[in-house]
Amino acid sequence: GTMVSAVMCEACEEGYLLPRDPLDWYSDWPCSQCDFNLEVPDLERKVDQLEEELNFLSSKRDLKKLEFFIKEISGKVLHPQHYLMLIARRNYKYISRKKLISELATCTSSIKEEVKE
């Protein structure tokens, strides 16, 4: 599977949780490696909290904190291919690209000012 919804198991820390029945919205989420099981409300709370944190960090455009979020969550809390990890990496690249462009524009305008003098 794509693992875009997979959550790492907090009990064994090796398996991942996916819905037993992907077509049933309220299906429980068992671990692929142990007997741990997470119910939908608990899973939603966990993912919603991480999504809020990611949105906050992205809105602040703080690359160091966004990078820390990715390192701390990817493969430890969420599967590396979880949709929030994909969004986090995309946002990181987008913000860093925007900052680089801004720095280059500032550098270019400084050079133009020097040439005028």
PDB file of C-alpha atoms in Angstrom:
ATOM      1  CA  GLY A   1       0.000   0.000   0.000  1.00  0.00           C
ATOM      2  CA  THR A   2       0.861   3.650  -0.167  1.00  0.00           C
ATOM      3  CA  MET A   3       1.029   4.058   3.641  1.00  0.00           C
ATOM      4  CA  VAL A   4      -0.338   7.628   3.379  1.00  0.00           C
ATOM      5  CA  SER A   5      -2.507   6.939   6.441  1.00  0.00           C
ATOM      6  CA  ALA A   6      -0.154   4.630   8.345  1.00  0.00           C
ATOM      7  CA  VAL A   7       0.651   5.533  11.944  1.00  0.00           C
ATOM      8  CA  MET A   8       3.580   3.953  13.760  1.00  0.00           C
ATOM      9  CA  CYS A   9       2.631   1.670  16.655  1.00  0.00           C
ATOM     10  CA  GLU A  10       3.230   3.307  20.017  1.00  0.00           C
ATOM     11  CA  ALA A  11       3.299  -0.081  21.791  1.00  0.00           C
ATOM     12  CA  CYS A  12       5.958  -2.038  19.880  1.00  0.00           C
ATOM     13  CA  GLU A  13       7.437   0.907  17.905  1.00  0.00           C
ATOM     14  CA  GLU A  14       8.093  -1.423  14.973  1.00  0.00           C
ATOM     15  CA  GLY A  15       4.725  -2.015  13.364  1.00  0.00           C
ATOM     16  CA  TYR A  16       2.308   0.408  11.827  1.00  0.00           C
ATOM     17  CA  LEU A  17      -1.416   0.930  12.250  1.00  0.00           C
ATOM     18  CA  LEU A  18      -3.802   0.816   9.308  1.00  0.00           C
ATOM     19  CA  PRO A  19      -7.569   0.323   9.304  1.00  0.00           C
ATOM     20  CA  ARG A  20      -8.684  -3.306   9.482  1.00  0.00           C
ATOM     21  CA  ASP A  21     -11.383  -2.469   6.921  1.00  0.00           C
ATOM     22  CA  PRO A  22     -10.398   0.573   4.835  1.00  0.00           C
ATOM     23  CA  LEU A  23     -13.970   1.000   3.590  1.00  0.00           C
ATOM     24  CA  ASP A  24     -15.419   1.216   7.104  1.00  0.00           C
ATOM     25  CA  TRP A  25     -14.919   4.714   8.546  1.00  0.00           C
ATOM     26  CA  TYR A  26     -15.143   3.374  12.127  1.00  0.00           C
ATOM     27  CA  SER A  27     -12.961   0.308  11.676  1.00  0.00           C
ATOM     28  CA  ASP A  28     -10.319  -0.202  14.356  1.00  0.00           C
ATOM     29  CA  TRP A  29      -6.640   0.228  13.538  1.00  0.00           C
ATOM     30  CA  PRO A  30      -4.572  -2.849  14.537  1.00  0.00           C
ATOM     31  CA  CYS A  31      -0.776  -2.984  14.581  1.00  0.00           C
ATOM     32  CA  SER A  32       0.922  -4.999  11.858  1.00  0.00           C
ATOM     33  CA  GLN A  33       3.450  -6.439  14.355  1.00  0.00           C
ATOM     34  CA  CYS A  34       1.773  -6.760  17.771  1.00  0.00           C
ATOM     35  CA  ASP A  35      -1.668  -6.932  19.415  1.00  0.00           C
ATOM     36  CA  PHE A  36      -1.993  -3.169  19.935  1.00  0.00           C
ATOM     37  CA  ASN A  37      -5.144  -1.599  18.556  1.00  0.00           C
ATOM     38  CA  LEU A  38      -6.197   2.063  18.263  1.00  0.00           C
ATOM     39  CA  GLU A  39      -9.787   3.239  17.946  1.00  0.00           C
ATOM     40  CA  VAL A  40     -10.778   5.899  15.422  1.00  0.00           C
ATOM     41  CA  PRO A  41     -11.415   8.770  17.908  1.00  0.00           C
ATOM     42  CA  ASP A  42      -7.962   8.311  19.469  1.00  0.00           C
ATOM     43  CA  LEU A  43      -6.319   8.106  16.071  1.00  0.00           C
ATOM     44  CA  GLU A  44      -8.152  11.201  14.797  1.00  0.00           C
ATOM     45  CA  ARG A  45      -7.120  13.160  17.885  1.00  0.00           C
ATOM     46  CA  LYS A  46      -3.487  12.177  17.370  1.00  0.00           C
ATOM     47  CA  VAL A  47      -3.423  13.048  13.660  1.00  0.00           C
ATOM     48  CA  ASP A  48      -5.397  16.282  14.151  1.00  0.00           C
ATOM     49  CA  GLN A  49      -2.932  17.447  16.808  1.00  0.00           C
ATOM     50  CA  LEU A  50       0.026  16.754  14.524  1.00  0.00           C
ATOM     51  CA  GLU A  51      -1.714  18.493  11.629  1.00  0.00           C
ATOM     52  CA  GLU A  52      -2.312  21.596  13.759  1.00  0.00           C
ATOM     53  CA  GLU A  53       1.341  21.641  14.789  1.00  0.00           C
ATOM     54  CA  LEU A  54       2.466  21.261  11.174  1.00  0.00           C
ATOM     55  CA  ASN A  55       0.161  24.069  10.024  1.00  0.00           C
ATOM     56  CA  PHE A  56       1.449  26.350  12.789  1.00  0.00           C
ATOM     57  CA  LEU A  57       5.114  25.650  11.984  1.00  0.00           C
ATOM     58  CA  SER A  58       4.504  26.108   8.266  1.00  0.00           C
ATOM     59  CA  SER A  59       2.727  29.426   8.822  1.00  0.00           C
ATOM     60  CA  LYS A  60       5.689  30.676  10.903  1.00  0.00           C
ATOM     61  CA  ARG A  61       8.075  29.672   8.086  1.00  0.00           C
ATOM     62  CA  ASP A  62      10.591  28.452  10.671  1.00  0.00           C
ATOM     63  CA  LEU A  63      12.772  25.990   8.758  1.00  0.00           C
ATOM     64  CA  LYS A  64      14.666  24.731  11.819  1.00  0.00           C
ATOM     65  CA  LYS A  65      11.477  23.860  13.718  1.00  0.00           C
ATOM     66  CA  LEU A  66       9.894  22.358  10.600  1.00  0.00           C
ATOM     67  CA  GLU A  67      12.985  20.222  10.043  1.00  0.00           C
ATOM     68  CA  PHE A  68      12.899  19.141  13.709  1.00  0.00           C
ATOM     69  CA  PHE A  69       9.197  18.225  13.330  1.00  0.00           C
ATOM     70  CA  ILE A  70       9.977  16.069  10.287  1.00  0.00           C
ATOM     71  CA  LYS A  71      12.885  14.299  12.016  1.00  0.00           C
ATOM     72  CA  GLU A  72      10.932  13.693  15.230  1.00  0.00           C
ATOM     73  CA  ILE A  73       7.666  12.508  13.657  1.00  0.00           C
ATOM     74  CA  SER A  74       8.699  10.653  10.486  1.00  0.00           C
ATOM     75  CA  GLY A  75       9.139   6.945  11.190  1.00  0.00           C
ATOM     76  CA  LYS A  76       8.577   7.435  14.920  1.00  0.00           C
ATOM     77  CA  VAL A  77       4.977   8.636  15.123  1.00  0.00           C
ATOM     78  CA  LEU A  78       3.803   8.566  11.516  1.00  0.00           C
ATOM     79  CA  HIS A  79       4.964   6.376   8.663  1.00  0.00           C
ATOM     80  CA  PRO A  80       7.491   8.294   6.499  1.00  0.00           C
ATOM     81  CA  GLN A  81       4.977   8.200   3.614  1.00  0.00           C
ATOM     82  CA  HIS A  82       2.039   9.443   5.741  1.00  0.00           C
ATOM     83  CA  TYR A  83       0.268  12.339   4.035  1.00  0.00           C
ATOM     84  CA  LEU A  84       1.306  14.763   6.797  1.00  0.00           C
ATOM     85  CA  MET A  85       4.959  13.835   6.280  1.00  0.00           C
ATOM     86  CA  LEU A  86       4.582  14.425   2.550  1.00  0.00           C
ATOM     87  CA  ILE A  87       3.030  17.839   3.246  1.00  0.00           C
ATOM     88  CA  ALA A  88       5.741  18.673   5.813  1.00  0.00           C
ATOM     89  CA  ARG A  89       8.533  17.879   3.338  1.00  0.00           C
ATOM     90  CA  ARG A  90       6.749  19.798   0.575  1.00  0.00           C
ATOM     91  CA  ASN A  91       6.295  22.847   2.860  1.00  0.00           C
ATOM     92  CA  TYR A  92       9.925  22.679   3.952  1.00  0.00           C
ATOM     93  CA  LYS A  93      11.115  22.689   0.342  1.00  0.00           C
ATOM     94  CA  TYR A  94       8.692  25.460  -0.633  1.00  0.00           C
ATOM     95  CA  ILE A  95       9.703  27.726   2.287  1.00  0.00           C
ATOM     96  CA  SER A  96      13.424  27.129   1.779  1.00  0.00           C
ATOM     97  CA  ARG A  97      13.074  27.862  -1.948  1.00  0.00           C
ATOM     98  CA  LYS A  98      11.179  31.102  -1.210  1.00  0.00           C
ATOM     99  CA  LYS A  99      13.853  32.171   1.285  1.00  0.00           C
ATOM    100  CA  LEU A 100      16.616  31.421  -1.192  1.00  0.00           C
ATOM    101  CA  ILE A 101      14.886  33.424  -3.915  1.00  0.00           C
ATOM    102  CA  SER A 102      14.429  36.316  -1.491  1.00  0.00           C
ATOM    103  CA  GLU A 103      18.106  36.203  -0.506  1.00  0.00           C
ATOM    104  CA  LEU A 104      19.180  36.108  -4.153  1.00  0.00           C
ATOM    105  CA  ALA A 105      16.927  39.066  -4.961  1.00  0.00           C
ATOM    106  CA  THR A 106      18.438  41.030  -2.070  1.00  0.00           C
ATOM    107  CA  CYS A 107      21.923  40.095  -3.203  1.00  0.00           C
ATOM    108  CA  THR A 108      21.163  41.115  -6.797  1.00  0.00           C
ATOM    109  CA  SER A 109      19.754  44.494  -5.761  1.00  0.00           C
ATOM    110  CA  SER A 110      22.859  45.130  -3.589  1.00  0.00           C
ATOM    111  CA  ILE A 111      25.091  44.420  -6.565  1.00  0.00           C
ATOM    112  CA  LYS A 112      23.045  46.815  -8.742  1.00  0.00           C
ATOM    113  CA  GLU A 113      23.441  49.547  -6.108  1.00  0.00           C
ATOM    114  CA  GLU A 114      27.194  49.010  -6.036  1.00  0.00           C
ATOM    115  CA  VAL A 115      27.399  49.227  -9.820  1.00  0.00           C
ATOM    116  CA  LYS A 116      25.485  52.555  -9.812  1.00  0.00           C
ATOM    117  CA  GLU A 117      27.978  54.076  -7.396  1.00  0.00           C
TER     118      GLU A 117
END
